[in-house]
Short mmCIF file of C-alpha atoms (C1' of nucleotides) in Angstrom, two decimals:
data_model
loop_
_atom_site.label_atom_id
_atom_site.label_comp_id
_atom_site.label_asym_id
_atom_site.label_seq_id
_atom_site.Cartn_x
_atom_site.Cartn_y
_atom_site.Cartn_z
CA MET A 1 70.34 -55.22 322.60
CA LYS A 2 69.44 -53.32 325.72
CA ASN A 3 65.97 -52.22 324.94
CA SER A 4 62.32 -53.15 324.62
CA GLN A 5 61.47 -56.66 323.53
CA LEU A 6 60.44 -55.26 320.18
CA TYR A 7 63.99 -55.43 318.84
CA LYS A 8 64.01 -59.18 319.36
CA GLY A 9 64.38 -60.82 315.97
CA SER A 10 65.58 -57.70 314.19
CA LEU A 11 69.33 -58.04 314.81
CA ASN A 12 70.08 -60.16 311.75
CA THR A 13 68.25 -57.75 309.49
CA ILE A 14 70.14 -54.82 310.98
CA ILE A 15 73.52 -56.49 310.52
CA MET A 16 72.77 -57.48 306.95
CA LYS A 17 71.51 -54.05 305.97
CA LEU A 18 74.56 -52.31 307.42
CA LEU A 19 76.88 -54.69 305.57
CA GLU A 20 74.97 -54.17 302.34
CA GLU A 21 75.45 -50.47 302.78
CA ASN A 22 79.04 -50.38 303.97
CA GLY A 23 80.63 -53.30 302.17
CA LYS A 24 82.49 -54.69 305.14
CA MET A 25 82.40 -54.04 308.85
CA TYR A 26 83.71 -55.60 312.05
CA GLY A 27 81.66 -56.37 315.12
CA TYR A 28 82.61 -53.50 317.32
CA GLU A 29 82.10 -51.12 314.41
CA ILE A 30 78.56 -52.41 313.97
CA THR A 31 77.69 -51.73 317.62
CA GLN A 32 79.03 -48.17 317.35
CA LYS A 33 77.28 -47.50 314.07
CA VAL A 34 73.93 -48.67 315.41
CA LYS A 35 74.37 -46.60 318.54
CA ALA A 36 75.18 -43.52 316.46
CA ILE A 37 72.33 -43.94 313.97
CA THR A 38 69.76 -44.45 316.71
CA GLN A 39 71.22 -41.70 318.91
CA GLY A 40 72.03 -44.14 321.65
CA GLU A 41 68.58 -45.69 321.76
CA LEU A 42 69.63 -49.07 320.44
CA VAL A 43 72.65 -50.62 322.09
CA ILE A 44 73.70 -54.01 320.75
CA THR A 45 75.42 -56.14 323.38
CA GLU A 46 78.32 -58.44 322.56
CA GLY A 47 76.40 -61.41 323.92
CA ALA A 48 73.84 -60.87 321.19
CA LEU A 49 76.12 -59.67 318.41
CA TYR A 50 78.91 -62.23 318.21
CA PRO A 51 76.73 -65.33 318.29
CA ALA A 52 74.58 -63.72 315.59
CA LEU A 53 77.60 -63.01 313.39
CA HIS A 54 78.89 -66.56 313.83
CA LYS A 55 75.51 -67.99 312.93
CA LEU A 56 75.16 -65.85 309.83
CA GLU A 57 78.63 -66.96 308.79
CA ALA A 58 77.76 -70.63 309.40
CA GLU A 59 74.65 -70.17 307.26
CA GLY A 60 76.70 -68.84 304.38
CA ILE A 61 75.22 -65.35 304.63
CA LEU A 62 78.48 -63.74 305.67
CA ASP A 63 82.15 -64.16 304.85
CA VAL A 64 84.86 -63.26 307.34
CA GLU A 65 88.30 -61.78 306.85
CA ILE A 66 90.72 -61.24 309.71
CA GLU A 67 92.91 -58.13 309.95
CA LYS A 68 95.31 -56.86 312.54
CA VAL A 69 95.09 -53.13 313.15
CA ASP A 70 97.16 -51.36 315.83
CA ASN A 71 98.16 -54.73 317.19
CA ARG A 72 94.49 -55.53 317.79
CA LEU A 73 92.38 -58.18 316.06
CA ARG A 74 89.54 -57.31 313.77
CA LYS A 75 87.17 -59.67 312.01
CA TYR A 76 85.66 -58.00 309.00
CA TYR A 77 82.38 -59.41 307.80
CA LYS A 78 80.82 -58.96 304.38
CA LEU A 79 77.78 -60.39 302.62
CA THR A 80 78.22 -63.43 300.42
CA GLU A 81 76.30 -63.64 297.17
CA LYS A 82 73.65 -65.65 298.96
CA GLY A 83 73.71 -63.08 301.75
CA THR A 84 73.07 -60.25 299.31
CA THR A 85 70.03 -62.05 297.91
CA GLU A 86 68.79 -62.87 301.38
CA THR A 87 69.18 -59.25 302.47
CA VAL A 88 66.68 -58.16 299.84
CA ASN A 89 64.16 -60.61 301.29
CA ARG A 90 64.82 -59.53 304.84
CA LEU A 91 64.35 -55.88 304.02
CA SER A 92 61.13 -56.69 302.23
CA GLU A 93 59.94 -58.60 305.29
CA LEU A 94 60.86 -55.63 307.45
CA GLU A 95 58.79 -53.30 305.30
CA ASP A 96 55.81 -55.65 305.55
CA PHE A 97 56.32 -55.95 309.28
CA ILE A 98 56.41 -52.19 309.80
CA ARG A 99 53.37 -51.69 307.58
CA ASN A 100 51.43 -54.37 309.46
CA MET A 101 52.38 -52.97 312.85
CA GLN A 102 51.29 -49.51 311.77
CA SER A 103 47.97 -50.91 310.57
CA LEU A 104 47.49 -52.54 313.94
CA VAL A 105 48.31 -49.58 316.12
CA ASN A 106 47.11 -46.82 313.84
CA PRO A 107 43.99 -48.24 312.22
CA LYS A 108 42.68 -44.85 311.13
CA LEU A 109 45.47 -44.24 308.63
CA GLU A 110 45.59 -46.00 305.28
CA PHE A 111 48.70 -47.93 304.23
CA MET B 1 52.74 -66.01 314.93
CA LYS B 2 53.57 -67.72 311.72
CA ASN B 3 55.88 -65.24 310.14
CA SER B 4 59.31 -63.71 310.09
CA GLN B 5 61.25 -63.48 313.33
CA LEU B 6 60.59 -59.75 313.33
CA TYR B 7 57.25 -60.19 315.06
CA LYS B 8 58.98 -61.76 318.02
CA GLY B 9 58.44 -59.48 320.99
CA SER B 10 55.54 -57.57 319.47
CA LEU B 11 52.66 -59.79 320.54
CA ASN B 12 52.04 -58.14 323.91
CA THR B 13 51.94 -54.71 322.32
CA ILE B 14 49.49 -55.92 319.70
CA ILE B 15 47.18 -57.48 322.29
CA MET B 16 47.24 -54.41 324.50
CA LYS B 17 46.57 -52.02 321.65
CA LEU B 18 43.62 -54.05 320.38
CA LEU B 19 42.12 -54.17 323.87
CA GLU B 20 42.62 -50.44 324.31
CA GLU B 21 40.75 -49.91 321.09
CA ASN B 22 37.97 -52.46 321.49
CA GLY B 23 37.34 -52.47 325.23
CA LYS B 24 37.18 -56.21 325.65
CA MET B 25 38.05 -59.15 323.42
CA TYR B 26 38.48 -62.90 323.73
CA GLY B 27 41.45 -64.86 322.47
CA TYR B 28 40.04 -66.29 319.30
CA GLU B 29 38.62 -62.89 318.42
CA ILE B 30 42.08 -61.37 318.71
CA THR B 31 43.57 -63.87 316.28
CA GLN B 32 40.83 -63.19 313.74
CA LYS B 33 41.10 -59.44 314.12
CA VAL B 34 44.85 -59.48 313.59
CA LYS B 35 44.48 -61.71 310.56
CA ALA B 36 41.86 -59.38 309.07
CA ILE B 37 43.78 -56.17 309.74
CA THR B 38 46.98 -57.53 308.23
CA GLN B 39 45.17 -59.23 305.33
CA GLY B 40 46.29 -62.65 306.42
CA GLU B 41 49.95 -61.71 306.74
CA LEU B 42 50.13 -62.03 310.50
CA VAL B 43 48.66 -65.21 311.95
CA ILE B 44 48.86 -65.52 315.71
CA THR B 45 49.04 -69.13 316.86
CA GLU B 46 47.31 -70.38 319.99
CA GLY B 47 50.63 -71.58 321.38
CA ALA B 48 51.81 -67.99 321.42
CA LEU B 49 48.55 -66.25 322.27
CA TYR B 50 47.20 -68.07 325.31
CA PRO B 51 50.41 -68.11 327.32
CA ALA B 52 50.80 -64.41 326.52
CA LEU B 53 47.28 -63.62 327.75
CA HIS B 54 47.83 -65.61 330.93
CA LYS B 55 51.08 -63.84 331.61
CA LEU B 56 49.57 -60.39 331.05
CA GLU B 57 46.78 -61.34 333.42
CA ALA B 58 49.27 -62.56 336.03
CA GLU B 59 51.14 -59.26 335.71
CA GLY B 60 47.99 -57.30 336.41
CA ILE B 61 47.83 -55.82 332.92
CA LEU B 62 44.63 -57.65 331.99
CA ASP B 63 41.44 -58.66 333.74
CA VAL B 64 39.44 -61.67 332.63
CA GLU B 65 35.70 -62.29 332.58
CA ILE B 66 34.22 -65.62 331.51
CA GLU B 67 31.08 -65.84 329.41
CA LYS B 68 29.22 -68.72 327.85
CA VAL B 69 27.95 -68.04 324.36
CA ASP B 70 26.20 -70.69 322.26
CA ASN B 71 27.21 -73.29 324.81
CA ARG B 72 30.87 -72.42 324.15
CA LEU B 73 33.30 -70.83 326.58
CA ARG B 74 34.70 -67.38 326.05
CA LYS B 75 37.25 -65.58 328.17
CA TYR B 76 36.96 -61.88 327.64
CA TYR B 77 40.05 -59.84 328.46
CA LYS B 78 40.23 -56.13 329.14
CA LEU B 79 42.95 -53.75 330.28
CA THR B 80 43.26 -52.97 333.97
CA GLU B 81 44.09 -49.43 335.04
CA LYS B 82 47.73 -50.44 335.23
CA GLY B 83 47.35 -52.06 331.82
CA THR B 84 46.00 -48.86 330.31
CA THR B 85 48.97 -46.91 331.60
CA GLU B 86 51.38 -49.56 330.42
CA THR B 87 49.81 -49.57 326.96
CA VAL B 88 50.73 -45.94 326.50
CA ASN B 89 54.34 -46.82 327.25
CA ARG B 90 54.34 -49.82 324.93
CA LEU B 91 52.94 -47.81 322.04
CA SER B 92 55.54 -45.14 322.63
CA GLU B 93 58.25 -47.80 322.56
CA LEU B 94 56.80 -49.15 319.34
CA GLU B 95 56.97 -45.74 317.72
CA ASP B 96 60.60 -45.38 318.78
CA PHE B 97 61.35 -48.85 317.53
CA ILE B 98 59.81 -48.21 314.11
CA ARG B 99 61.57 -44.89 313.82
CA ASN B 100 64.92 -46.44 314.71
CA MET B 101 64.47 -49.33 312.30
CA GLN B 102 63.60 -46.91 309.53
CA SER B 103 66.70 -44.87 310.31
CA LEU B 104 68.78 -48.02 310.08
CA VAL B 105 67.41 -49.35 306.81
CA ASN B 106 66.61 -46.08 305.13
CA PRO B 107 69.46 -43.81 306.15
CA LYS B 108 68.81 -41.31 303.38
CA LEU B 109 65.47 -40.15 304.77
CA GLU B 110 65.20 -37.86 307.76
CA PHE B 111 63.08 -38.85 310.75
"C1'" DA C 1 98.21 -45.86 338.14
"C1'" DA C 2 93.60 -46.58 337.12
"C1'" DT C 3 89.94 -46.20 334.13
"C1'" DT C 4 87.91 -46.19 329.73
"C1'" DA C 5 87.88 -47.53 324.93
"C1'" DT C 6 88.75 -50.95 321.53
"C1'" DG C 7 88.10 -55.78 320.14
"C1'" DT C 8 86.44 -60.62 320.31
"C1'" DA C 9 84.36 -64.57 322.75
"C1'" DT C 10 81.44 -67.85 325.45
"C1'" DA C 11 78.26 -69.81 328.92
"C1'" DA C 12 74.02 -69.91 331.93
"C1'" DG C 13 69.68 -68.57 332.12
"C1'" DA C 14 65.38 -65.88 330.69
"C1'" DA C 15 61.87 -64.84 327.44
"C1'" DT C 16 59.26 -65.66 323.45
"C1'" DC C 17 57.69 -68.30 319.97
"C1'" DT C 18 56.83 -72.85 316.99
"C1'" DT C 19 55.01 -77.16 316.56
"C1'" DA C 20 52.25 -80.65 318.11
"C1'" DT C 21 48.68 -82.28 320.66
"C1'" DG C 22 44.30 -82.37 323.43
"C1'" DT C 23 39.41 -81.32 324.50
"C1'" DA C 24 34.78 -79.75 323.19
"C1'" DT C 25 30.78 -77.70 320.62
"C1'" DA C 26 28.70 -75.52 316.29
"C1'" DT C 27 28.34 -75.02 311.53
"C1'" DT C 28 29.03 -76.00 306.88
"C1'" DT C 29 29.81 -78.97 302.91
"C1'" DG C 30 29.79 -82.94 300.02
"C1'" DC D 1 24.10 -87.60 307.36
"C1'" DA D 2 28.90 -87.95 307.77
"C1'" DA D 3 32.98 -85.45 307.43
"C1'" DA D 4 35.28 -81.40 307.50
"C1'" DT D 5 35.78 -76.87 309.05
"C1'" DA D 6 35.09 -73.17 312.36
"C1'" DT D 7 34.86 -71.74 317.01
"C1'" DA D 8 37.16 -71.74 321.64
"C1'" DC D 9 40.61 -72.64 325.10
"C1'" DA D 10 44.86 -75.01 326.80
"C1'" DT D 11 49.54 -76.97 327.54
"C1'" DA D 12 54.07 -79.18 326.82
"C1'" DA D 13 58.57 -79.95 324.41
"C1'" DG D 14 61.80 -77.86 321.93
"C1'" DA D 15 63.98 -73.94 319.13
"C1'" DT D 16 65.60 -69.37 318.83
"C1'" DT D 17 67.04 -65.10 320.41
"C1'" DC D 18 68.54 -62.27 323.72
"C1'" DT D 19 70.41 -60.72 328.67
"C1'" DT D 20 73.72 -60.89 332.01
"C1'" DA D 21 78.04 -62.09 333.47
"C1'" DT D 22 82.51 -63.25 332.74
"C1'" DA D 23 86.99 -63.67 330.28
"C1'" DC D 24 91.09 -62.15 327.80
"C1'" DA D 25 94.02 -58.60 325.56
"C1'" DT D 26 95.87 -54.03 323.87
"C1'" DA D 27 95.53 -48.80 323.39
"C1'" DA D 28 94.33 -44.47 325.01
"C1'" DT D 29 92.92 -41.29 328.37
"C1'" DT D 30 92.45 -39.31 333.03
#
DNA sequence: AATTATGTATAAGAATCTTATGTATATTTG
DNA sequence: CAAATATACATAAGATTCTTATACATAATT
């Protein structure tokens, strides 16, 4: 990520949510999707992405499947069963996080 | 913080916003305030808080003022002029961050 | 022909946080 | 009244996550 420190810690959640939504994706595709959705505001660097994908795979959250397209390598990732369950938790945590942050910075509104 | 990884990177913003709102606060007070506002969901640990306060002070974001209350030490922190300016930026970044995260996890809604 | 885009990968270092520990006084509880 | 909890600050070792830089390779564009 090439942004404010705030994104620190959110990469795994982003990856998992995108995979939940799209079934399977490869690394480069994830970076492009995130860039598109955030209108260029959030740029995920390879140095952050690939280690994160490898770790999620090692933890049994993701499965990998290699394909060769146009003579180029692609590693498609998808959620395992465990990963799908874990994604629900992560998204719930994200909702709590956002709600808490809004309470902190916007104490006049009710949440 | 004693929570999900998501809070990583948000501590400085939280501190600065609370100081902007309350004028001056001491460390322990900040932890209690955050706990109260988030209904116990976000607990800031001393190991995270004090180094963060010292760093913000070293960066010229915060000023410190020592008081002795009930024979116990208190270090009151407040925003410097630079800190006040910087807080506006941080809060703007936080808004962008929240908006982007919502776009990513809730792609059906418009933002 | 050179640059950009596509595609994955790792390694050194920075930044932030967790966990554990330390010191000290005041208040509450059993 | 002794013990536990609350108040108050601090640091150090280690974990985690990310940045920055580098590496390799093919395809497409300028």
